[in-house]
Structure formats: C-alpha cells, structure tokens
PDB file of C-alpha atoms in Angstrom:
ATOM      1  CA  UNK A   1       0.000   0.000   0.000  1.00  0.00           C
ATOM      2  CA  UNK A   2       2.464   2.121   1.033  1.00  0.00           C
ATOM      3  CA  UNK A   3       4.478   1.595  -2.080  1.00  0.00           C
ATOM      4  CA  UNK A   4       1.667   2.143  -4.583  1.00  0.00           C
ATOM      5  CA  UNK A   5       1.164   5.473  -2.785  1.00  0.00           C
ATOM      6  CA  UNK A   6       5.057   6.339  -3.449  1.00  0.00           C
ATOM      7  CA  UNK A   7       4.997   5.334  -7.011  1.00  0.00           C
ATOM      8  CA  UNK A   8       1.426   7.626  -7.014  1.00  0.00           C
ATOM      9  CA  UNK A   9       2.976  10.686  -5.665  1.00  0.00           C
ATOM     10  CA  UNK A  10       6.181   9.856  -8.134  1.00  0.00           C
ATOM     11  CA  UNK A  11       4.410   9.564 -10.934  1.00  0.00           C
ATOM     12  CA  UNK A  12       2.165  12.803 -10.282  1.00  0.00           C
ATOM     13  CA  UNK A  13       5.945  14.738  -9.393  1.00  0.00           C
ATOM     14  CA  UNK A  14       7.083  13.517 -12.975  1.00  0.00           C
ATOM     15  CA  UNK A  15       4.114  14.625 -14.795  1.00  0.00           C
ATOM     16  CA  UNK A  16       4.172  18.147 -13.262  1.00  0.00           C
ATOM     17  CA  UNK A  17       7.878  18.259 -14.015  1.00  0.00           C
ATOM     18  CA  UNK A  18       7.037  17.196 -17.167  1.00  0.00           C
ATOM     19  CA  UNK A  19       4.722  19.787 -17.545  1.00  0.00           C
ATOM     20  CA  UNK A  20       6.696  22.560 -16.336  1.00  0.00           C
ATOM     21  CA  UNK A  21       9.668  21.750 -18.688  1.00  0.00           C
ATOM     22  CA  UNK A  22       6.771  22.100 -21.561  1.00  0.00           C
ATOM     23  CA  UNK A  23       6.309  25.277 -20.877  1.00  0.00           C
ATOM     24  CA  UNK A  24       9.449  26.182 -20.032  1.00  0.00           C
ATOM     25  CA  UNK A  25      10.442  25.287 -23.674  1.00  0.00           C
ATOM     26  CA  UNK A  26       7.331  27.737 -25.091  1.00  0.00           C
ATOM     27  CA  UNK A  27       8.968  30.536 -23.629  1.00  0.00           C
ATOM     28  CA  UNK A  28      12.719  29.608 -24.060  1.00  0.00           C
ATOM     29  CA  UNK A  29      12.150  28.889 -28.123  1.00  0.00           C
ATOM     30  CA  UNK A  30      11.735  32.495 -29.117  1.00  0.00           C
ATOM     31  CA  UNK A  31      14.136  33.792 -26.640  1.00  0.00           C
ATOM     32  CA  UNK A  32      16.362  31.446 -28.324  1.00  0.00           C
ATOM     33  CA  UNK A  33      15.479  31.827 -32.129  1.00  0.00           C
ATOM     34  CA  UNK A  34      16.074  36.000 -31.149  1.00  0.00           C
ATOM     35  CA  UNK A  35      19.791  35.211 -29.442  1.00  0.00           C
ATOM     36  CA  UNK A  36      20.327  33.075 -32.310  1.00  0.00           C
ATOM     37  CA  UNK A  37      19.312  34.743 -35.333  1.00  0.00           C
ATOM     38  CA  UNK A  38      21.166  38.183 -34.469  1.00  0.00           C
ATOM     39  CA  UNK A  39      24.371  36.371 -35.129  1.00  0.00           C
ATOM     40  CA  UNK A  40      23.125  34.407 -37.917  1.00  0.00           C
ATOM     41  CA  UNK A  41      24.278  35.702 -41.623  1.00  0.00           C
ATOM     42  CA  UNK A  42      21.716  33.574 -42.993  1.00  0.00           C
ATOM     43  CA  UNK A  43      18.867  33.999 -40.318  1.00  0.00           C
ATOM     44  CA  UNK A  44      14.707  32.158 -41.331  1.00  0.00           C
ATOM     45  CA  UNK A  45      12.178  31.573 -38.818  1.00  0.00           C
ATOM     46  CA  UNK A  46      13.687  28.415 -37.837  1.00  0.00           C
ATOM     47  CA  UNK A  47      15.597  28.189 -34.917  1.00  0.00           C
ATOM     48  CA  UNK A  48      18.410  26.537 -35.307  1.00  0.00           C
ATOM     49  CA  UNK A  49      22.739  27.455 -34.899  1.00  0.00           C
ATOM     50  CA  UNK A  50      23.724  29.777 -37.102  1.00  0.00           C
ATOM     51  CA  UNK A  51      25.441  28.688 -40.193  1.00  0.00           C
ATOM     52  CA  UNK A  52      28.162  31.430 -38.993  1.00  0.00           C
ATOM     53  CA  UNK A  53      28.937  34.374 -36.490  1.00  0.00           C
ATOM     54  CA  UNK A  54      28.677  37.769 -37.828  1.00  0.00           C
ATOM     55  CA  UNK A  55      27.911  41.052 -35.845  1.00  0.00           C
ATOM     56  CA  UNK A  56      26.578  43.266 -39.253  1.00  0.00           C
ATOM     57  CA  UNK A  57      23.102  42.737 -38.031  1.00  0.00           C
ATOM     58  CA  UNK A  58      23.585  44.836 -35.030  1.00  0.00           C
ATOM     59  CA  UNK A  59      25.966  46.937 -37.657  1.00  0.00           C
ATOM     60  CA  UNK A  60      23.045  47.656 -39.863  1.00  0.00           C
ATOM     61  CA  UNK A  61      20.640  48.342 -36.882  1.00  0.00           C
ATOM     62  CA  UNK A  62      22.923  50.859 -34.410  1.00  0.00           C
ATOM     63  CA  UNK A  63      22.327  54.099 -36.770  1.00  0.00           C
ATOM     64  CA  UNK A  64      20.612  57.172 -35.447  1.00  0.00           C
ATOM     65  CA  UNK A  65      17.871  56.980 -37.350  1.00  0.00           C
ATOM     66  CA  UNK A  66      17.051  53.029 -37.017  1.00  0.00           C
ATOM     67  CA  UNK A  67      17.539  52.535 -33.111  1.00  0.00           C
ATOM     68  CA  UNK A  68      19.098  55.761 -31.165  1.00  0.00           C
ATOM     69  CA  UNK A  69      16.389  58.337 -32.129  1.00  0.00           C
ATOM     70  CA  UNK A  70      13.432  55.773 -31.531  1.00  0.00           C
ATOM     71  CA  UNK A  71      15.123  54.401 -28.691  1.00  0.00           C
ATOM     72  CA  UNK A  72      15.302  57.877 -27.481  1.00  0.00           C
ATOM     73  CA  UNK A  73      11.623  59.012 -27.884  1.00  0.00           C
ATOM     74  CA  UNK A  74      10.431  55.518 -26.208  1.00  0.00           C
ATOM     75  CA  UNK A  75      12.677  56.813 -22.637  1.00  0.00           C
ATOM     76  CA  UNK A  76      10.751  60.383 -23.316  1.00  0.00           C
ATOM     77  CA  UNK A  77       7.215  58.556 -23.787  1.00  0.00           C
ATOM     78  CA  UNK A  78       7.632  55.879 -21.362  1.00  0.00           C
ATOM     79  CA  UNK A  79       9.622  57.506 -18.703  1.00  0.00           C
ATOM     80  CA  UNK A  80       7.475  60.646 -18.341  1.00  0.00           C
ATOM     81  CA  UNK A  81       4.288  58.918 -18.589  1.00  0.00           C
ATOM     82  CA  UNK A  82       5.227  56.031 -15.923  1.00  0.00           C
ATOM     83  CA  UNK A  83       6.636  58.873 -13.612  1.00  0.00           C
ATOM     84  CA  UNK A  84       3.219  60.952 -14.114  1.00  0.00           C
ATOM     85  CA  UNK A  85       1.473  57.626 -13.127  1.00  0.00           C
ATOM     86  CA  UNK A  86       3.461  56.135 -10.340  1.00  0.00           C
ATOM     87  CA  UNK A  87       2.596  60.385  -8.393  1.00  0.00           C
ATOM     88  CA  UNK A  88      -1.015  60.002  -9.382  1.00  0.00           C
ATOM     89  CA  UNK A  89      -1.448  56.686  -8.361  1.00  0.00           C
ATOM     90  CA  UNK A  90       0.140  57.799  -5.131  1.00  0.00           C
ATOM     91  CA  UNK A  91      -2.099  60.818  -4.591  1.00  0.00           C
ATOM     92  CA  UNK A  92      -5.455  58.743  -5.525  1.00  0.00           C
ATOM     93  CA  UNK A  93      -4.454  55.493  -3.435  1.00  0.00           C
ATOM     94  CA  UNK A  94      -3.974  57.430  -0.294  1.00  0.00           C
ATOM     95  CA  UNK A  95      -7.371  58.550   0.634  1.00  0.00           C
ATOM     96  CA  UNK A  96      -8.728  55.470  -0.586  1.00  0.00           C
ATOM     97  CA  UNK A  97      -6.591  53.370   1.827  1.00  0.00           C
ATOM     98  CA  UNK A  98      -6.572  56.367   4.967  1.00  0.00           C
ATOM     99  CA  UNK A  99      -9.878  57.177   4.729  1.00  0.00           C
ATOM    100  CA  UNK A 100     -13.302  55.330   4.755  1.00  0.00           C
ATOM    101  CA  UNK A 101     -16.386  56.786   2.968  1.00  0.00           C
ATOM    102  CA  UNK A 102     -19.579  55.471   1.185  1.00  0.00           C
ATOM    103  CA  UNK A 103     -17.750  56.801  -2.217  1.00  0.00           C
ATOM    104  CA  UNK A 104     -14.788  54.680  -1.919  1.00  0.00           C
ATOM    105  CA  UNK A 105     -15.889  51.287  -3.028  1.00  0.00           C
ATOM    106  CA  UNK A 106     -17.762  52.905  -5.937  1.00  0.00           C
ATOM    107  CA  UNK A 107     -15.066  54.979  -6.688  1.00  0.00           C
ATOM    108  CA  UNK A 108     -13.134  51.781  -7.072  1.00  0.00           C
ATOM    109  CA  UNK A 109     -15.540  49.176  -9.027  1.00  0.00           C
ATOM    110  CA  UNK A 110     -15.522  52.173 -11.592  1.00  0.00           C
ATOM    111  CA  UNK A 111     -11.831  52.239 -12.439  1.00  0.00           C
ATOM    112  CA  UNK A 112     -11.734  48.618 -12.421  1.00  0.00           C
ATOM    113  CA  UNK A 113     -14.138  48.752 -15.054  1.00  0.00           C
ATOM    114  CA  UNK A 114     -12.304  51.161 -16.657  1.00  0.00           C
ATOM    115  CA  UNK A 115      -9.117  48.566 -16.725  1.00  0.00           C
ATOM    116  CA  UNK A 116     -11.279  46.414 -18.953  1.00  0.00           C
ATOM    117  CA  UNK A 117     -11.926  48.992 -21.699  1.00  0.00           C
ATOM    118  CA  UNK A 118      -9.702  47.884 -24.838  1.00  0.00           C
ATOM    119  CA  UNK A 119      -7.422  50.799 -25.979  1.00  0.00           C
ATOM    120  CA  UNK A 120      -8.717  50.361 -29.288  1.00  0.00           C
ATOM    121  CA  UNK A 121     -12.418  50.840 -28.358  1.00  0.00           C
ATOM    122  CA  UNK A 122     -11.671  54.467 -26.938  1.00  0.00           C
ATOM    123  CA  UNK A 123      -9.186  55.619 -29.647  1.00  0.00           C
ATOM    124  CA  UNK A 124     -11.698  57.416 -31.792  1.00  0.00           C
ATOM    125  CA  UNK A 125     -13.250  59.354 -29.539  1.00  0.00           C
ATOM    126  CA  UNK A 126      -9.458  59.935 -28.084  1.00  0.00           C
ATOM    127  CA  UNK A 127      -7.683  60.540 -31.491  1.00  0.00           C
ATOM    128  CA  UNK A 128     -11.401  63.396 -32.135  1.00  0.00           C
ATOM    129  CA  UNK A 129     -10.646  65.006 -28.651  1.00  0.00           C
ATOM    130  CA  UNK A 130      -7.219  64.997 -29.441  1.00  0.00           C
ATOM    131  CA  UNK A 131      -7.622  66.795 -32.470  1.00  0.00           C
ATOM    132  CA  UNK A 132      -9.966  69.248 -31.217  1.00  0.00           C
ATOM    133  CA  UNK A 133      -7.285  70.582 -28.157  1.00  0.00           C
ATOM    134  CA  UNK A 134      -4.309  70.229 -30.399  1.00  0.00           C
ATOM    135  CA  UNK A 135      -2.775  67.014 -28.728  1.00  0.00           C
ATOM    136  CA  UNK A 136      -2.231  65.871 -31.739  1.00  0.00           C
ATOM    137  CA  UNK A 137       1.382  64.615 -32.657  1.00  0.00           C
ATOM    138  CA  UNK A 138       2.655  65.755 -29.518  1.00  0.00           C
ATOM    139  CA  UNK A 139       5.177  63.880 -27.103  1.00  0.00           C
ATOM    140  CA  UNK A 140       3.166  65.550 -24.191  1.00  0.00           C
ATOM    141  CA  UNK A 141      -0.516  64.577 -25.415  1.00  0.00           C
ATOM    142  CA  UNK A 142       0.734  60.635 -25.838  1.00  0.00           C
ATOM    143  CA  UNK A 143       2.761  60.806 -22.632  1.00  0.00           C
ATOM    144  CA  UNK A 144      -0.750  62.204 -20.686  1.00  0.00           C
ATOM    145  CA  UNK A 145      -3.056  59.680 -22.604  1.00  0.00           C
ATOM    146  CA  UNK A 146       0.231  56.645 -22.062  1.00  0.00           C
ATOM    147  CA  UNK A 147      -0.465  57.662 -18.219  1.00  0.00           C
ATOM    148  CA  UNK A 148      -4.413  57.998 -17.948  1.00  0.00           C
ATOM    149  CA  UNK A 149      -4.841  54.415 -19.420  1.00  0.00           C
ATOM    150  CA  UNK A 150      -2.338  52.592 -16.840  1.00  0.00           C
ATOM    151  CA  UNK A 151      -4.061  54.782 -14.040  1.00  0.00           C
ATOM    152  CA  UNK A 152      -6.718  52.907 -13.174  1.00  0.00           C
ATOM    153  CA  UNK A 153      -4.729  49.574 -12.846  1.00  0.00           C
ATOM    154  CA  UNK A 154      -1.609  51.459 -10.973  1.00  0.00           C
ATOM    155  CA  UNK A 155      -4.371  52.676  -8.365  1.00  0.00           C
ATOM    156  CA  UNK A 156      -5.675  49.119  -7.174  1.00  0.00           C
ATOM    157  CA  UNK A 157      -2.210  47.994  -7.052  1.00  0.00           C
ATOM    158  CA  UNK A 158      -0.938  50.731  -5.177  1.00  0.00           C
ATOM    159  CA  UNK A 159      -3.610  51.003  -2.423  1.00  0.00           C
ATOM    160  CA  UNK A 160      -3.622  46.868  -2.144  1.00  0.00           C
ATOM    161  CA  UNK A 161       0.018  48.058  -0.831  1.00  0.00           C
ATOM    162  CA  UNK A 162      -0.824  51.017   0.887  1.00  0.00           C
ATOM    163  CA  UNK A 163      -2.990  49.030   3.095  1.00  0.00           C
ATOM    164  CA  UNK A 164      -0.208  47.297   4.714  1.00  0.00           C
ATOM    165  CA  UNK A 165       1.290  50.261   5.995  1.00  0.00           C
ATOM    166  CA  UNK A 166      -0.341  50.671   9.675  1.00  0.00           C
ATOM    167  CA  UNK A 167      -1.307  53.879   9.876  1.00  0.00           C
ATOM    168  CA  UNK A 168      -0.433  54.257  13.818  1.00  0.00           C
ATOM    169  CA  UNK A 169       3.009  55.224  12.178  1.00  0.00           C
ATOM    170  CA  UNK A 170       1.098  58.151   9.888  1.00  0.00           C
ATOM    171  CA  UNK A 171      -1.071  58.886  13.561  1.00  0.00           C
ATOM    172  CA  UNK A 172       2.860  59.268  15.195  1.00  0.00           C
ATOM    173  CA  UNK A 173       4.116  61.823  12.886  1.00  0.00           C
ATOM    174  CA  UNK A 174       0.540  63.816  13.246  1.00  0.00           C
ATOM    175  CA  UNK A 175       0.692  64.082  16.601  1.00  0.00           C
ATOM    176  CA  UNK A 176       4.624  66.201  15.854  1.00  0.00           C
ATOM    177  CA  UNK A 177       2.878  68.359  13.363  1.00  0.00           C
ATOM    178  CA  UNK A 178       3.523  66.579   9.815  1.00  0.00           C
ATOM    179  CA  UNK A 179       0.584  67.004   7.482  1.00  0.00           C
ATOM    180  CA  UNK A 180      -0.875  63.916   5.325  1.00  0.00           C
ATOM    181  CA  UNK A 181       1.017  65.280   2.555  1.00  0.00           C
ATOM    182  CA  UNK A 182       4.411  65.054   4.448  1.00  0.00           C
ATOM    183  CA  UNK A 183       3.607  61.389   6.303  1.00  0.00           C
ATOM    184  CA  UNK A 184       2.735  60.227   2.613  1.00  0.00           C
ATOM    185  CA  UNK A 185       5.857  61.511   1.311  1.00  0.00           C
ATOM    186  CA  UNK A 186       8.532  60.657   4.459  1.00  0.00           C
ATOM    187  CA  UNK A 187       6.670  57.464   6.004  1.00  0.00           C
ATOM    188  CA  UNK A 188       4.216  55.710   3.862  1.00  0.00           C
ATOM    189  CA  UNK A 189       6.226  55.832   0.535  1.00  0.00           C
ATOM    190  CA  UNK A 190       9.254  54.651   2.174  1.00  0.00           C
ATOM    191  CA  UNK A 191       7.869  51.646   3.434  1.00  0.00           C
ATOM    192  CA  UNK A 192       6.199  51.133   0.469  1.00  0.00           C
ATOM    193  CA  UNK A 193       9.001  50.811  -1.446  1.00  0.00           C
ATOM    194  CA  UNK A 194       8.611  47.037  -3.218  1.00  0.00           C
ATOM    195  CA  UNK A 195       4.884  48.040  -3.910  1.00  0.00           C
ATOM    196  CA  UNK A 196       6.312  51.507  -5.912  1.00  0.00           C
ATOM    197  CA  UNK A 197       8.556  49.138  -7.649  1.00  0.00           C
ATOM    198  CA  UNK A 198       6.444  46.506  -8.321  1.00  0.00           C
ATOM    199  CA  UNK A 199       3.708  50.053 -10.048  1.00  0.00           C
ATOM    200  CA  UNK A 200       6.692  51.524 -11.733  1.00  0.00           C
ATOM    201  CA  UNK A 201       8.321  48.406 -13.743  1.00  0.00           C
ATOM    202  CA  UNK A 202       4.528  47.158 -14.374  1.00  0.00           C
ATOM    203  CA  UNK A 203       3.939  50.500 -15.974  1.00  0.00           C
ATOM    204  CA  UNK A 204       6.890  50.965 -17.967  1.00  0.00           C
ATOM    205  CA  UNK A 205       6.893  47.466 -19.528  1.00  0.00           C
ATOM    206  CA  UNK A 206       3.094  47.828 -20.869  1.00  0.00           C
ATOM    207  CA  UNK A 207       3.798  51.312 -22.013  1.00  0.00           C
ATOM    208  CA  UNK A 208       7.191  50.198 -23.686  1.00  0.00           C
ATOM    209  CA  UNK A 209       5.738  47.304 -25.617  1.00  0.00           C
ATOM    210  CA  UNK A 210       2.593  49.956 -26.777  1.00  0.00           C
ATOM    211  CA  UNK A 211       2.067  49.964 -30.256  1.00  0.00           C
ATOM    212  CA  UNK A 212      -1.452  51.220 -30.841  1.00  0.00           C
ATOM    213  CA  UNK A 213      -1.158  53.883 -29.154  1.00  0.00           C
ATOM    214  CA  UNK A 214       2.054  56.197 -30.474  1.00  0.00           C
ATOM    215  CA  UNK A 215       0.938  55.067 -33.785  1.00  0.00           C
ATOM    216  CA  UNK A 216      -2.163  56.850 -33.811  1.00  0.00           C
ATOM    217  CA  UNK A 217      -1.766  59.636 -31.672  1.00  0.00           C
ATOM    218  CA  UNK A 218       1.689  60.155 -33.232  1.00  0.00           C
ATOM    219  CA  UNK A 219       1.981  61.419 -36.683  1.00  0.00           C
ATOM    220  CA  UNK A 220       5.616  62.325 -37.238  1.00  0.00           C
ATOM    221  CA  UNK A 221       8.677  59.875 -37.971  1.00  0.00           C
ATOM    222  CA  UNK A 222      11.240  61.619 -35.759  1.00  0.00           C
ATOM    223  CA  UNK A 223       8.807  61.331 -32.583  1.00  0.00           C
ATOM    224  CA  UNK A 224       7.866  57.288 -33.273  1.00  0.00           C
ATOM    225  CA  UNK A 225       8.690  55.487 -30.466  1.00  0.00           C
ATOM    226  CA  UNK A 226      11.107  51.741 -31.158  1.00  0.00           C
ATOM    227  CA  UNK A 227       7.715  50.094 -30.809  1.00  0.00           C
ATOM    228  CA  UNK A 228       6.480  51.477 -33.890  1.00  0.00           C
ATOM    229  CA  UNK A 229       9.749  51.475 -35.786  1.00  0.00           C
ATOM    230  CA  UNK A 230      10.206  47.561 -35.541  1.00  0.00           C
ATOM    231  CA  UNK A 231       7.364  47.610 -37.975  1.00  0.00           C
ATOM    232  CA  UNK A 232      10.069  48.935 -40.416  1.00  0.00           C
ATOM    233  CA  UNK A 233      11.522  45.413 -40.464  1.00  0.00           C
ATOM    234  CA  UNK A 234       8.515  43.437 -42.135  1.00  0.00           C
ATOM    235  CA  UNK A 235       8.888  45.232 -45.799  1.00  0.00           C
ATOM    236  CA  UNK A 236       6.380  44.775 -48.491  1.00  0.00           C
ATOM    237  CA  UNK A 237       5.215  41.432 -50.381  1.00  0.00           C
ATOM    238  CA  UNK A 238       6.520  38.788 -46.751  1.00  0.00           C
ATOM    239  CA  UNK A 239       9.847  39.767 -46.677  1.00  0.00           C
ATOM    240  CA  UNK A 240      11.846  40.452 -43.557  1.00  0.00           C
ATOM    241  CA  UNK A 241      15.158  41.179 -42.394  1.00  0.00           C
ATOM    242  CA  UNK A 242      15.275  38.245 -39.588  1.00  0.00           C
ATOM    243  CA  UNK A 243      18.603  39.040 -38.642  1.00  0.00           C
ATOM    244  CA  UNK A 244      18.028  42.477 -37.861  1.00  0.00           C
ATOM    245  CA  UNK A 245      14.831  42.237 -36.795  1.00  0.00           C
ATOM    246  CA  UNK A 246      16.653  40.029 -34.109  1.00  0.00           C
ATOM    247  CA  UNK A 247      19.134  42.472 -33.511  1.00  0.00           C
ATOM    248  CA  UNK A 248      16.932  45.077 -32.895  1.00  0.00           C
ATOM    249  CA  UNK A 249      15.080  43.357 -30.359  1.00  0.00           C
ATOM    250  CA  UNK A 250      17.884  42.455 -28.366  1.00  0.00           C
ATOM    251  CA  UNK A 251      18.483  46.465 -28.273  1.00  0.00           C
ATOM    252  CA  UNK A 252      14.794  47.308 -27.587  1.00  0.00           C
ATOM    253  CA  UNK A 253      14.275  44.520 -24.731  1.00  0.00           C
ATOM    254  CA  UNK A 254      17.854  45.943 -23.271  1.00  0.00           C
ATOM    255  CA  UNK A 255      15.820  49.094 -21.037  1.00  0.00           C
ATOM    256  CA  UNK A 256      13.330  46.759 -19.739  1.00  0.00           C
ATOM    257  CA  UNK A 257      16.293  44.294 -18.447  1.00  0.00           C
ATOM    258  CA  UNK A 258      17.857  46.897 -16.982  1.00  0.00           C
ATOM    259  CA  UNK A 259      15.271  48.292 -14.995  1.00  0.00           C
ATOM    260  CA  UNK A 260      14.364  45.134 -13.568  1.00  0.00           C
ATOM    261  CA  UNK A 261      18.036  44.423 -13.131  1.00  0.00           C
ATOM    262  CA  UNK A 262      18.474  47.815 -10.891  1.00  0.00           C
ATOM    263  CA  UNK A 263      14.757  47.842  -8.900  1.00  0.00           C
ATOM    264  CA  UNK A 264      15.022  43.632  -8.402  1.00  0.00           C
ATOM    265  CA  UNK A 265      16.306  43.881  -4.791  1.00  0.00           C
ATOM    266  CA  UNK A 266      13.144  45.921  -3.715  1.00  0.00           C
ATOM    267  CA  UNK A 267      10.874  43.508  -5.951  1.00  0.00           C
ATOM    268  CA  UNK A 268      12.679  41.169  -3.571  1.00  0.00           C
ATOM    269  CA  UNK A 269      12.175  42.673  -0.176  1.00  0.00           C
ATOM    270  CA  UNK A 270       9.917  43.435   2.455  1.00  0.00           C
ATOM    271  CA  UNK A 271       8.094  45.721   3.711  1.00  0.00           C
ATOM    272  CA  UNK A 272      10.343  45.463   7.014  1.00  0.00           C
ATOM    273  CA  UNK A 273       7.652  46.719   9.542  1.00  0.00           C
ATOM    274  CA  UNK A 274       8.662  44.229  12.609  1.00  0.00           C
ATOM    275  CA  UNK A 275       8.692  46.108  16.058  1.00  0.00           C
ATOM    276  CA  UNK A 276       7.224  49.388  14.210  1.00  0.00           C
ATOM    277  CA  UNK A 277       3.858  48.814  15.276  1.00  0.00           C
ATOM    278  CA  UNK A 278       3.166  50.048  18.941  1.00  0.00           C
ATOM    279  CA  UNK A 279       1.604  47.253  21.381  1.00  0.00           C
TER     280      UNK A 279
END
C-alpha cells in the first residue's frame, strides 16, 4: 500500500515536471530563435545554430535613425508617462486606503471597469478630442493619454500596498505636526518601497511594448517610439530582415532588463515593519 502510494505521488511529481519543462520550452524557443538569429548571416524563422557568427546585423541596426532616435523618444514617452502615473497613483491610493467613505468602493468598481476597456475601443473618440485641443502629434498629449490608461490599474495595485502600511506610524508623525502630505511623502512611501517598484516596472513594460497607441496619436517619424519602428523590419510582399529584426530586439528589450536588473532587490524585499507597530 504504502508503495503504490510512493509510485502515485512519483508519478504525479514527474508529470508536473514534465509539464513545467513544456512550458518552459514555449517561452525559451523564441528567446532562443532571437539570441540566435542576431548572429546568424543567414537567419529564417527556424531556430536553429547559425550557419556562422557575424555582428553586421547589429551593424546595420545601431544608426541614429534606425535605433538611437526611436530608442530615445520611447525613454521620453515611457519615462514621463510612468513617472506621471506612479505620483497620481500615489495621490489617488492614499485617501482610498486612509480614509473610509460610502464613495470609496464605488469609486473603485468604476476604475476597475475602466481597466477592462480595450485601448482600441476608446481611440476614436481619443484621437477626435485629441484633435480638437491640439494634442495631436505631440510627445506631451501621448505621454498624458500613455499615463491615464495605466491609471486605473496602478491605483488598485498601489492602495492593495498602501494598506499594509499601519497607519499608527502616519497617527505618530501627526501628533509632531507633519501634514498627510508630508507622512505620505517621508513614512508611507518609504515603506512602500517594493509596492512603488512593483507600479513603476509594471507601468513601464506595458507602455514600452505599446504599439497602438504612439501610432495613432503620433503622426511624425522623428517622434515614433522603437515600438512602432520595428514595424520597419517586415517590408512589403513577406519579406523580412530576420537578422536584424533580431538584432533590434535584443536592443529594444535591453531598457526593460535593466530596470528590472536595478529595482530587483526591492521587488525582492519586504516591507520590514517588525517592532514598528506600537503594542
């Protein structure tokens, strides 16, 4: 009996392992076929190692006007507009987590249904309003739109965190004359930190992988963004450069790494509130 049972709970550890490596695979074949083909002089859609090693793909790719300027205006767009969201976010979560009132829940089922609007339901009325106050082709106009359609999201997630603050610190620095603004800024925030993080890389990827959205808000060439300049790669009648097209992602996917890279120890930690808490 007590063997079967073994050989049960073997079996059922081999299938999940199984399982896992399965999917493991669906996610490490394109990362593969990208590492792969940017060094490939003869790079398809198969994924396989390359016939030789040659670095003109990412010679062909590192010009001004290819990556650097595009490159350049995705910082600008994402940057600004995840930095606009992460304060707002901030500034809306707070009385929503301090503060209890008939309004809040309300106030909340109504940006969660706002979170399931599709971008591409609300861009005509957008791209019209747009028009009509001369947002149009403008960094600042995307950046403000970029920030008012992560909003709603970066709220619930940042007053989920905000909640595990006690607020008999906040009560503390009230009683020595700090204003909510100031216990916000020097106490909650602070101790907040992973849930900031967790808000600003969240933002920043979705905005960085946007493509709807610069394209039709954005009109110019010199202000598209690298997510709407990869299109440049699939030219007319099925042809594509692979091996730059590979390249070029490798470059694109680089400021996403690196911001994980640099915020991953506060993904990591804690909120580190043990003994803060008065008995």
């Amino acid at each position: 009996m007590a063997r079967t049972l073994a050989s049960r709970r073997r079996g059922r550890r081999l299938a999940a392992d199984a399982g896992l490596l399965v999917v493991a695979a669906a996610f490490a074949l394109p990362l593969a076929w990208v590492l792969l083909s940017s060094v490939d002089p003869h790079a398809n859609l198969k994924v396989k190692a390359p016939d030789g090693f040659t670095w003109s793909h990412f010679d062909a790719i590192l010009t001004s006007d290819i990556t650097f300027t595009p490159l350049l205006n995705s910082l600008i767009l994402c940057g600004g507009a995840t930095l606009l969201t992460v304060v707002c976010a901030a500034l809306a979560a707070y009385p929503l987590s301090r503060f209890r009132s008939r309004l809040n829940r309300p106030f909340l089922l109504t940006i969660l249904f706002a979170t399931s609007l599709p971008i591409t339901a609300i861009m005509v009325p957008v791209y019209a309003l747009f028009v009509q106050v001369n947002l149009i082709d403008t960094m600042q106009g995307t950046i403000l739109f970029f920030a008012a359609s992560q909003l709603p999201f970066a709220i619930w997630l940042m007053k989920n965190f905000m909640d595990g603050v006690p607020k008999e610190l906040e009560e503390a620095a009230w009683t020595d004359g700090a204003s909510s603004m100031q216990s916000l800024v020097r106490i909650v925030l602070p101790l907040m930190g992973p849930g900031v993080a967790v808000v600003t890389v969240f933002s920043f990827v979705v905005m960085w992988g946007n493509f709807f959205v610069p394209f039709m808000l954005l009109l110019t060439p010199d202000q598209m963004p690298a997510s709407v300049s990869i299109n440049e790669f699939f030219g007319n009648r099925g042809m594509v450069a692979y091996g730059q097209l590979a390249a070029f992602s490798i470059v694109y996917s680089t400021p996403v790494i690196l911001l994980y890279v640099l915020i991953a120890r506060r993904l990591g930690g804690g909120f580190a509130l043990g003994g803060a808490v008065k008995g």
